[in-house]
Tab-separated table of N, CA, C and O in Angstrom:
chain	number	residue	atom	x	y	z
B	533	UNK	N	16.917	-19.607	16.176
B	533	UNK	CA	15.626	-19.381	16.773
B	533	UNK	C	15.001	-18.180	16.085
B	533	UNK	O	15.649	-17.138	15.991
B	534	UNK	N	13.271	-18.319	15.402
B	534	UNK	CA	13.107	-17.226	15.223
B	534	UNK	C	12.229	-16.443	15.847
B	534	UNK	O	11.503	-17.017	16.659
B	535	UNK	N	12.053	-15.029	15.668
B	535	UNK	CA	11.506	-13.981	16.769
B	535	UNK	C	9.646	-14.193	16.696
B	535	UNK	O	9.212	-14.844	15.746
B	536	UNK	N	9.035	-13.840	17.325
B	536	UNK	CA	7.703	-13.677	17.272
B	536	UNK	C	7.267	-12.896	15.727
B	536	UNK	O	7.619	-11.900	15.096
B	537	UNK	N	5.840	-14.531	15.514
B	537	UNK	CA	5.443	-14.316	14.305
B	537	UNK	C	4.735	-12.599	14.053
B	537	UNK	O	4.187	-11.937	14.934
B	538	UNK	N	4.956	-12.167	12.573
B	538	UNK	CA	3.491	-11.093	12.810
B	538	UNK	C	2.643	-11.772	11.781
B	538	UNK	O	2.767	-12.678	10.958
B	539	UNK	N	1.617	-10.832	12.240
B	539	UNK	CA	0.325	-10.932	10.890
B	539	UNK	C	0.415	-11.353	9.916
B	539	UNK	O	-0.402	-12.171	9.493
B	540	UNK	N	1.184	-11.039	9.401
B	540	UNK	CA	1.379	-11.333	7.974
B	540	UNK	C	1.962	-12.922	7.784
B	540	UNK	O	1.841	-13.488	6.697
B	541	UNK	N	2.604	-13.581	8.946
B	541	UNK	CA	3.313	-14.917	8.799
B	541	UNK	C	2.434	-15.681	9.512
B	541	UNK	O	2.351	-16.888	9.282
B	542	UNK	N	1.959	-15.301	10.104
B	542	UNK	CA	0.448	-16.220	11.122
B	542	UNK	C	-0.236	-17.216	9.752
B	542	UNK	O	-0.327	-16.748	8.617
B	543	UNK	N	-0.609	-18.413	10.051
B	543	UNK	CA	-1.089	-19.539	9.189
B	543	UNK	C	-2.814	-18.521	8.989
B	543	UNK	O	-3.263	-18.265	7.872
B	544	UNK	N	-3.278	-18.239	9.848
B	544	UNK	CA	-4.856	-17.419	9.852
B	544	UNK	C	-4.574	-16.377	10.016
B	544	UNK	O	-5.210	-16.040	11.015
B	545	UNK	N	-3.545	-14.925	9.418
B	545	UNK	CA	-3.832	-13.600	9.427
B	545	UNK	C	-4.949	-13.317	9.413
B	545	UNK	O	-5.688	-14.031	8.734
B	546	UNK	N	-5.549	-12.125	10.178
B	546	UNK	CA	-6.810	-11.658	10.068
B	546	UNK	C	-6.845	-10.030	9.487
B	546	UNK	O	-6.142	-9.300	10.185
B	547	UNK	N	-7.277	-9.585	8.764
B	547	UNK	CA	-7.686	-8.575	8.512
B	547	UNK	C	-7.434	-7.344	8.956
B	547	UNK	O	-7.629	-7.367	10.171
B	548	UNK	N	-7.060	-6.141	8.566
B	548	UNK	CA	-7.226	-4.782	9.563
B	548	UNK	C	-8.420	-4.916	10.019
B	548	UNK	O	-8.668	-4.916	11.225
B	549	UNK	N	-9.533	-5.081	8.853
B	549	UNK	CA	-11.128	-4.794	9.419
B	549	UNK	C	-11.451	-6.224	10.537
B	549	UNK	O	-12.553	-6.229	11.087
B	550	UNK	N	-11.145	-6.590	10.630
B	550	UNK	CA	-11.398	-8.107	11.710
B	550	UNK	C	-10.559	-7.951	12.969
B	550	UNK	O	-10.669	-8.822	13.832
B	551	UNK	N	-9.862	-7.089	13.130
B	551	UNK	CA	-8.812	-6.670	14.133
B	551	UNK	C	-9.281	-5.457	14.524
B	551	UNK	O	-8.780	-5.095	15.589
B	552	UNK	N	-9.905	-4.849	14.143
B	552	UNK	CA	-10.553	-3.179	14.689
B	552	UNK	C	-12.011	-3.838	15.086
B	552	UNK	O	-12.581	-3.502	16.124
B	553	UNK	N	-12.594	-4.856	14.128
B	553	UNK	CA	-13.929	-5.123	15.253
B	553	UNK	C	-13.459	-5.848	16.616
B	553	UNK	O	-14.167	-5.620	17.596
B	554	UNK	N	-12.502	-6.574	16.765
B	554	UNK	CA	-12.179	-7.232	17.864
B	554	UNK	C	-11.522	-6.321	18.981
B	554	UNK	O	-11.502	-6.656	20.165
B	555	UNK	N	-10.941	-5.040	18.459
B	555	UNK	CA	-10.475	-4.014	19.461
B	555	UNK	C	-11.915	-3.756	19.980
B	555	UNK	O	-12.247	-4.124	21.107
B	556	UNK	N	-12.856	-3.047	19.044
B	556	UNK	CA	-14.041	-2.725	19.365
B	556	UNK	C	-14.691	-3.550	20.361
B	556	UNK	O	-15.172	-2.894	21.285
B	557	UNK	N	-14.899	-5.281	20.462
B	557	UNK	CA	-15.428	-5.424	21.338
B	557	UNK	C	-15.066	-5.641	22.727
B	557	UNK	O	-15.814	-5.864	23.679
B	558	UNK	N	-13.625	-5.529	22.689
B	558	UNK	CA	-12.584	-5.852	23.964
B	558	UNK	C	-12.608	-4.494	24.175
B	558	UNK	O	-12.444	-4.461	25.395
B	559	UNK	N	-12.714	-3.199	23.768
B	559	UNK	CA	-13.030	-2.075	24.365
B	559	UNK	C	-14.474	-2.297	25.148
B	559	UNK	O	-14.546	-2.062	26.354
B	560	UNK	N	-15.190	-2.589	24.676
B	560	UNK	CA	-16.742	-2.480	25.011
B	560	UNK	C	-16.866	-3.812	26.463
B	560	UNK	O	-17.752	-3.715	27.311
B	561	UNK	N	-15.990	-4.770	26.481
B	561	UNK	CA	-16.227	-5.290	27.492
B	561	UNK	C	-15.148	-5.019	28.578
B	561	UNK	O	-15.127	-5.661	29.628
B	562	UNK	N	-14.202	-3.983	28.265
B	562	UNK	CA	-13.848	-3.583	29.186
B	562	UNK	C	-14.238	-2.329	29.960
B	562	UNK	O	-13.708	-1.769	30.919
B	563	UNK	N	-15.448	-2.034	29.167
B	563	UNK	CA	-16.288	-0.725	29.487
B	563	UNK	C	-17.557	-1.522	30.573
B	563	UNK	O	-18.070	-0.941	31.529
B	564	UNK	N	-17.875	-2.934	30.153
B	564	UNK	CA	-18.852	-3.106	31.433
B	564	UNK	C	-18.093	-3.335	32.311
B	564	UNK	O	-18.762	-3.507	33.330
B	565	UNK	N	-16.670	-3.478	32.582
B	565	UNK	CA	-16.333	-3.895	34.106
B	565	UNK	C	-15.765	-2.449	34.439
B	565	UNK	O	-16.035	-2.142	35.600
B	566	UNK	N	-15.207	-1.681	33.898
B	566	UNK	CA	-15.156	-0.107	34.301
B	566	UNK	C	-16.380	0.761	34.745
B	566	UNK	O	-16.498	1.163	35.903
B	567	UNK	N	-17.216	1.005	33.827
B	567	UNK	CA	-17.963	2.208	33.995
B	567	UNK	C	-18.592	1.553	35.557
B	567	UNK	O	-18.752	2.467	36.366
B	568	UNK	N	-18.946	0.235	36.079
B	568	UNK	CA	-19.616	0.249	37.046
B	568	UNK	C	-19.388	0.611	38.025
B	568	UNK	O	-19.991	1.311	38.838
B	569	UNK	N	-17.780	-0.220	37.982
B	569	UNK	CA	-16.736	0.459	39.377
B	569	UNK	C	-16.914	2.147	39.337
B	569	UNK	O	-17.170	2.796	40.352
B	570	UNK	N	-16.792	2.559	38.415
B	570	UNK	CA	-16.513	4.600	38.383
B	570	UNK	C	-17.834	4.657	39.249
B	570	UNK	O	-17.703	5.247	40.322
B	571	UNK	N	-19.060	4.151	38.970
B	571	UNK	CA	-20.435	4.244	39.386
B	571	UNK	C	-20.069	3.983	40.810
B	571	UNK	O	-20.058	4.866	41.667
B	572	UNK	N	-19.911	3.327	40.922
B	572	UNK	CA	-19.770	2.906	42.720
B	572	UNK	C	-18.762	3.621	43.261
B	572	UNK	O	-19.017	4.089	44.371
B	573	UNK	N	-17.399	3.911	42.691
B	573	UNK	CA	-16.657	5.069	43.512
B	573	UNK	C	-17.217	6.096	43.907
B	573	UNK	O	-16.883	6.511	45.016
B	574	UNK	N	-18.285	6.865	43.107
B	574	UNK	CA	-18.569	8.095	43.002
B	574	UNK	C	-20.545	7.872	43.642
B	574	UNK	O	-21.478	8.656	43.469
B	575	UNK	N	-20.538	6.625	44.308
B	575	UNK	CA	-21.457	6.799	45.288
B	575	UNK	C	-22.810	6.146	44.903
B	575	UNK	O	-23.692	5.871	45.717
B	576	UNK	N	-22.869	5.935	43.593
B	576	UNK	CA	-23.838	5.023	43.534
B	576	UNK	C	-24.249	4.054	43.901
B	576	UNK	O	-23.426	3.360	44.498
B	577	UNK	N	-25.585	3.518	43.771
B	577	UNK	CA	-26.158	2.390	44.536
B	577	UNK	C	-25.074	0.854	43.802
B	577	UNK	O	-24.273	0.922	42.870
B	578	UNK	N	-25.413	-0.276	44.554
B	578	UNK	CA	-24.746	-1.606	44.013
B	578	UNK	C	-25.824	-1.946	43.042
B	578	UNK	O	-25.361	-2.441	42.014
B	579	UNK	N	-27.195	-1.823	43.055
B	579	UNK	CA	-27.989	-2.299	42.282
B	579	UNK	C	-27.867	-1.474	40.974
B	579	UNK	O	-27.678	-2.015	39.885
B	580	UNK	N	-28.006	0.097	41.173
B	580	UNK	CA	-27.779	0.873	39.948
B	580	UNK	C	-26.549	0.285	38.724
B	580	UNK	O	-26.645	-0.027	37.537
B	581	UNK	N	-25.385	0.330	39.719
B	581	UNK	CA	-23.581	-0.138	38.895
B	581	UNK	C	-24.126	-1.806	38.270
B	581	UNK	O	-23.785	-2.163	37.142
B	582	UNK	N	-25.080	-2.797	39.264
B	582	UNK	CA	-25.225	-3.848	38.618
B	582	UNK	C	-26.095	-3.899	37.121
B	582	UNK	O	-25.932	-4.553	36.090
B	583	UNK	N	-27.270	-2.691	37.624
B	583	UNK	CA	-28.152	-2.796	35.741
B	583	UNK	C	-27.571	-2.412	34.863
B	583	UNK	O	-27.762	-2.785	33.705
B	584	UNK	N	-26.253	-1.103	35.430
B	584	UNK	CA	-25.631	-0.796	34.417
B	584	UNK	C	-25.030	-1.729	33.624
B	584	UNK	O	-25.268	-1.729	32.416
B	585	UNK	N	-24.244	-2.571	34.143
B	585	UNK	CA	-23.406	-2.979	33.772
B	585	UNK	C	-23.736	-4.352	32.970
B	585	UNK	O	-23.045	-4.779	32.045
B	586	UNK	N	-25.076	-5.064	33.551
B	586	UNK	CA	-25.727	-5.955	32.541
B	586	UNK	C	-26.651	-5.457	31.420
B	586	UNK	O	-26.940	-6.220	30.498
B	587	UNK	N	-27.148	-4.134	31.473
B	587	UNK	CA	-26.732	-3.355	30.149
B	587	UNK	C	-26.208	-3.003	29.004
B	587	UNK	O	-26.751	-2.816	27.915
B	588	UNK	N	-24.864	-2.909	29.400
B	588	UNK	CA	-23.444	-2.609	28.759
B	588	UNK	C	-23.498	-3.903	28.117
B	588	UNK	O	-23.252	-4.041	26.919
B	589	UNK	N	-23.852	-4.966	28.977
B	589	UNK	CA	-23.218	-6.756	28.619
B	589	UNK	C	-24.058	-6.746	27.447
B	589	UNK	O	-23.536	-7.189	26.423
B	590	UNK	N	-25.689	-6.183	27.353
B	590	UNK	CA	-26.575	-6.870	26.898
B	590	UNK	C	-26.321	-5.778	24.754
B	590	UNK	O	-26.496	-6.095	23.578
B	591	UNK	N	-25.987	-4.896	25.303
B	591	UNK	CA	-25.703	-3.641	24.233
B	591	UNK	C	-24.218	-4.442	23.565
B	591	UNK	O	-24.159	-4.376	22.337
B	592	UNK	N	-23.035	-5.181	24.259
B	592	UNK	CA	-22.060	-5.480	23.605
B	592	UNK	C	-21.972	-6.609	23.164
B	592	UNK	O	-21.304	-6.976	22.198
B	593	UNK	N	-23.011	-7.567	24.221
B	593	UNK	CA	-22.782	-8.725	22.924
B	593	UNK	C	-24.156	-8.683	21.769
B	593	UNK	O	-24.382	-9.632	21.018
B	594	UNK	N	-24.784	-7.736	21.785
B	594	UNK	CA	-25.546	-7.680	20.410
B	594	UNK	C	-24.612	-6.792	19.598
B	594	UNK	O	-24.680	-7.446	18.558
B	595	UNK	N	-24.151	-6.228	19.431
B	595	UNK	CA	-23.295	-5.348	18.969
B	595	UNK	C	-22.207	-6.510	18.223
B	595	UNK	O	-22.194	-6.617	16.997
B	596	UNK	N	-21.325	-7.338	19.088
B	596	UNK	CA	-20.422	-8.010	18.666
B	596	UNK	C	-20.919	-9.038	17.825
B	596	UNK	O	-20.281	-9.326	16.813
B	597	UNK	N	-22.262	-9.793	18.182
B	597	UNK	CA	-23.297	-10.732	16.752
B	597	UNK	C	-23.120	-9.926	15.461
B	597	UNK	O	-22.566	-10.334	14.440
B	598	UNK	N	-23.804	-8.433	15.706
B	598	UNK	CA	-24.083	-8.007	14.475
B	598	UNK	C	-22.706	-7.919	13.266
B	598	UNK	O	-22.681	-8.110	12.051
B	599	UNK	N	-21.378	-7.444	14.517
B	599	UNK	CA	-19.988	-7.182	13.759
B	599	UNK	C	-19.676	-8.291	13.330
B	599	UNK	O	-18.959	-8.390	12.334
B	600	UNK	N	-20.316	-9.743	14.224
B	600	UNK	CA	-19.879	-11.007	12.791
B	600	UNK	C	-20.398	-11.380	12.129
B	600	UNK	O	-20.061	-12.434	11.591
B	601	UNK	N	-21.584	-10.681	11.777
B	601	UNK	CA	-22.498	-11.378	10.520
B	601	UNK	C	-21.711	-10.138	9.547
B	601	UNK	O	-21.076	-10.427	8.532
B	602	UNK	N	-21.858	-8.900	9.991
B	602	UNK	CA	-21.039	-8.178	9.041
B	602	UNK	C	-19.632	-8.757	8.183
B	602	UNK	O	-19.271	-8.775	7.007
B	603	UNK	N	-19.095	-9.197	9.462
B	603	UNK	CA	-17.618	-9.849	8.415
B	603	UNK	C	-17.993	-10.925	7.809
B	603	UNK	O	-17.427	-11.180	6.746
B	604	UNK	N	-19.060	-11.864	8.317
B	604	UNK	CA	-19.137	-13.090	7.268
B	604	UNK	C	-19.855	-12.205	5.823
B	604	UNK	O	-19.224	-12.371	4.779
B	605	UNK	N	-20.642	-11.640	5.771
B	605	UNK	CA	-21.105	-10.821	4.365
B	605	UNK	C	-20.779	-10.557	4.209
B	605	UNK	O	-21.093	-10.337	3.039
B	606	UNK	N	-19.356	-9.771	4.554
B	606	UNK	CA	-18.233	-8.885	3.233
B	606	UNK	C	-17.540	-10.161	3.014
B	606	UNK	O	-17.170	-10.217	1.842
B	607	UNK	N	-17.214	-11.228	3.697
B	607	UNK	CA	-16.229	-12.052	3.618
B	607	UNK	C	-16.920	-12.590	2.295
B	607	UNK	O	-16.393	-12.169	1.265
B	608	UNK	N	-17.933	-13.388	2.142
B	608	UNK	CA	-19.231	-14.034	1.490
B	608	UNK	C	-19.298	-13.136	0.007
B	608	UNK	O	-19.508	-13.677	-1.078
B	609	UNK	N	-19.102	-11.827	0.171
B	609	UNK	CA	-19.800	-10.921	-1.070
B	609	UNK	C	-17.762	-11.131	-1.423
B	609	UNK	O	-17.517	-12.069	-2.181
B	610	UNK	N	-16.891	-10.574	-1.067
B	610	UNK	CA	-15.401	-10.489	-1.783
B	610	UNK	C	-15.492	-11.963	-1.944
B	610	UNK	O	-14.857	-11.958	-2.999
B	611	UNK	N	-15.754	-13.196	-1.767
B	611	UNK	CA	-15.625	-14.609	-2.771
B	611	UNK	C	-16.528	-14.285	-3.771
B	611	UNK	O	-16.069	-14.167	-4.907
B	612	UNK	N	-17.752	-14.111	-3.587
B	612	UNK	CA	-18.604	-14.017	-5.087
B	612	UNK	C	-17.808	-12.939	-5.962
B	612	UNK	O	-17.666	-12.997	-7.184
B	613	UNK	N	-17.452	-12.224	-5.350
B	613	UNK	CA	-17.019	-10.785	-6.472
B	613	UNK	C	-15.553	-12.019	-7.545
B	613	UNK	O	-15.356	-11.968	-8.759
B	614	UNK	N	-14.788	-12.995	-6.476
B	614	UNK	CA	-13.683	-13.096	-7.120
B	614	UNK	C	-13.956	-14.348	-8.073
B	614	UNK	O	-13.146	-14.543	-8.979
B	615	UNK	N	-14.802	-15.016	-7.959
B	615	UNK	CA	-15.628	-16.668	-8.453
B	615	UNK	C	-15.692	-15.913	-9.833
B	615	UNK	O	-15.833	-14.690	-9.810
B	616	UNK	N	-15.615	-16.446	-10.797
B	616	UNK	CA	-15.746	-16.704	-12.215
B	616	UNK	C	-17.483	-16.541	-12.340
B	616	UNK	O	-18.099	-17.553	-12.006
B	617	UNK	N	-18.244	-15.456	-12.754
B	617	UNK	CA	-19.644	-16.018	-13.448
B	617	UNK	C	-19.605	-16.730	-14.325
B	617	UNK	O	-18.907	-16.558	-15.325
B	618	UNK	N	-20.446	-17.792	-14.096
B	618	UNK	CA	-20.740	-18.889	-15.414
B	618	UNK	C	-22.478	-19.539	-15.243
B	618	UNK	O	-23.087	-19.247	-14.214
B	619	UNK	N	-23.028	-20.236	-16.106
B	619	UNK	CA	-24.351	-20.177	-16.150
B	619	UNK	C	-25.036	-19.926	-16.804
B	619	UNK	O	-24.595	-19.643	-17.918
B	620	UNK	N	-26.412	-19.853	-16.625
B	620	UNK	CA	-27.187	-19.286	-17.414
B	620	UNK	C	-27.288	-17.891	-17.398
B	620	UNK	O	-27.199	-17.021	-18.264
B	621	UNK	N	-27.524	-17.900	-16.039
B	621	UNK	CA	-28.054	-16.093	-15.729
B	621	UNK	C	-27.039	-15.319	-16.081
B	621	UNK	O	-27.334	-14.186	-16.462
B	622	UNK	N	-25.270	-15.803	-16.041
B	622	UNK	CA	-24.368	-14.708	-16.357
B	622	UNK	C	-23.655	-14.791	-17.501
B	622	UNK	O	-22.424	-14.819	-17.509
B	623	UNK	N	-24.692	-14.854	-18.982
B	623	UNK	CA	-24.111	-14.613	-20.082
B	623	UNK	C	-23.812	-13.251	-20.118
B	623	UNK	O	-24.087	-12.392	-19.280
B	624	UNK	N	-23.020	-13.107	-21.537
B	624	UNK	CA	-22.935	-11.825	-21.994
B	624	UNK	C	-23.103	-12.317	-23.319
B	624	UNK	O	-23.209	-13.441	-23.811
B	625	UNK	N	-23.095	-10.811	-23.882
B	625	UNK	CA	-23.416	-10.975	-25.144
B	625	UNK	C	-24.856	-10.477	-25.791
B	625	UNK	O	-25.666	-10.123	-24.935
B	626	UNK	N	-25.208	-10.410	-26.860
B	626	UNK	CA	-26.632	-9.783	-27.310
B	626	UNK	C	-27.241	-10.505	-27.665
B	626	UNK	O	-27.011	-10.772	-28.845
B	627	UNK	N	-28.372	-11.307	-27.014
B	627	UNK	CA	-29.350	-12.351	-27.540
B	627	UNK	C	-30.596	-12.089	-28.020
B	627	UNK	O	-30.789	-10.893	-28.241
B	628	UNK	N	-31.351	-12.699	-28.213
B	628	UNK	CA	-32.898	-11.867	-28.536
B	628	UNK	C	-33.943	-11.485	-27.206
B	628	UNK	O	-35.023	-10.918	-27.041
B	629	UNK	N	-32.947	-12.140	-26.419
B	629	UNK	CA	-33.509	-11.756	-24.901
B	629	UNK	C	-32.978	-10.739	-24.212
B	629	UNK	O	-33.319	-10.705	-23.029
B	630	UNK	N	-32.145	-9.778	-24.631
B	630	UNK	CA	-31.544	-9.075	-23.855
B	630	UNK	C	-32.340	-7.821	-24.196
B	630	UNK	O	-31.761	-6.999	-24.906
B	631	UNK	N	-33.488	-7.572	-23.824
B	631	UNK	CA	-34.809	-6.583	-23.720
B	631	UNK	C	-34.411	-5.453	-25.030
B	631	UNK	O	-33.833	-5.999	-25.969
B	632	UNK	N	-34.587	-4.402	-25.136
B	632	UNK	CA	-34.874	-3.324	-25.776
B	632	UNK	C	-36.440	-3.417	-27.256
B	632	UNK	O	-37.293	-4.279	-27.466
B	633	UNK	N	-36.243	-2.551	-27.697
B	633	UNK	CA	-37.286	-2.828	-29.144
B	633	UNK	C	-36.691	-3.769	-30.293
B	633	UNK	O	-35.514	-3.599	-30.611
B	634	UNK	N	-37.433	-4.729	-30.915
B	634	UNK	CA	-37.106	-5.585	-31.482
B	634	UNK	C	-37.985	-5.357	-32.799
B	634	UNK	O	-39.054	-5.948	-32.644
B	635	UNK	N	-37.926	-4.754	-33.963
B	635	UNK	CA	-38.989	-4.837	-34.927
B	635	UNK	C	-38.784	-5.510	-36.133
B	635	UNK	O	-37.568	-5.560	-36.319
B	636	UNK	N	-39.309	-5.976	-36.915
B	636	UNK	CA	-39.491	-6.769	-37.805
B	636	UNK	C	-38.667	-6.422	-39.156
B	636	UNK	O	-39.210	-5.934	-40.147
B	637	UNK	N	-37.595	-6.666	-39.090
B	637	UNK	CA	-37.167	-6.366	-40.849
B	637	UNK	C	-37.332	-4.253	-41.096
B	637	UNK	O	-37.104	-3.379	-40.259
B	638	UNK	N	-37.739	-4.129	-42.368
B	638	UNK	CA	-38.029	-2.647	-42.764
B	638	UNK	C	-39.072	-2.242	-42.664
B	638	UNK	O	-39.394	-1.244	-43.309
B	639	UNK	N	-40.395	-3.187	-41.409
B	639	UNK	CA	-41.656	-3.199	-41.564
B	639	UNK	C	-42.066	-1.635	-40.774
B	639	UNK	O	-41.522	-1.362	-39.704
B	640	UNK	N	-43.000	-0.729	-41.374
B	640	UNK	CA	-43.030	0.352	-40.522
B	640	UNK	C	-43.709	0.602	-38.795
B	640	UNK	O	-44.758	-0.024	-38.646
B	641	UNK	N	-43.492	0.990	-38.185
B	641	UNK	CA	-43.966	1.160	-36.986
B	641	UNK	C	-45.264	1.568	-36.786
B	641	UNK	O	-45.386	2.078	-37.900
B	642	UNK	N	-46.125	1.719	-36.369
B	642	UNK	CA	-47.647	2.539	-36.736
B	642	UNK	C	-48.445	2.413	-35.469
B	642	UNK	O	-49.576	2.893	-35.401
């Protein structure tokens, strides 16, 4: 029998950076069901602890959209970085198109 997989043997390992945004948002939604209760221990209204807290909801799941468009664009930009350029646009080399001054033979400048 073997012991519980880690990260590294998981079929979908995820990332340090994909694992710290997901702490991040499981912190943040465990901050709207906390901070309200603290609010209401300490005497606040039910309506106050309720805006708070659909607040918090409304601040963490925009927050958590933005952290996955972030990982799909680094994810998106590290494939382009590793893809082979090929094409037109990604020659190399010195063509007669590759800008600078171009003058004619020994003809003088004037």
């Amino acid at each position: 029998m073997s012991g519980p997989s880690t990260p590294s043997e998981a079929p979908h390992a995820s990332t340090p950076a994909q694992e710290s945004a997901t702490d991040v948002v499981r912190w943040a939604a465990f901050s709207c069901v906390l901070v309200p209760v603290v609010l209401l221990w300490y005497g606040s209204s039910l309506a106050g602890a309720t805006g708070t807290a659909l607040g918090l909801a409304a601040v963490t799941a925009v927050c958590r959209i933005l952290l996955r468009q972030s990982e799909r664009g680094a994810a998106r930009l590290h494939t382009e970085e590793r893809a082979p350029r090929r094409g037109r646009h990604h020659r190399t080399g010195n063509g007669a198109h590759r800008g600078g001054r171009h003058t004619g033979g020994n003809t003088p400048v004037g």
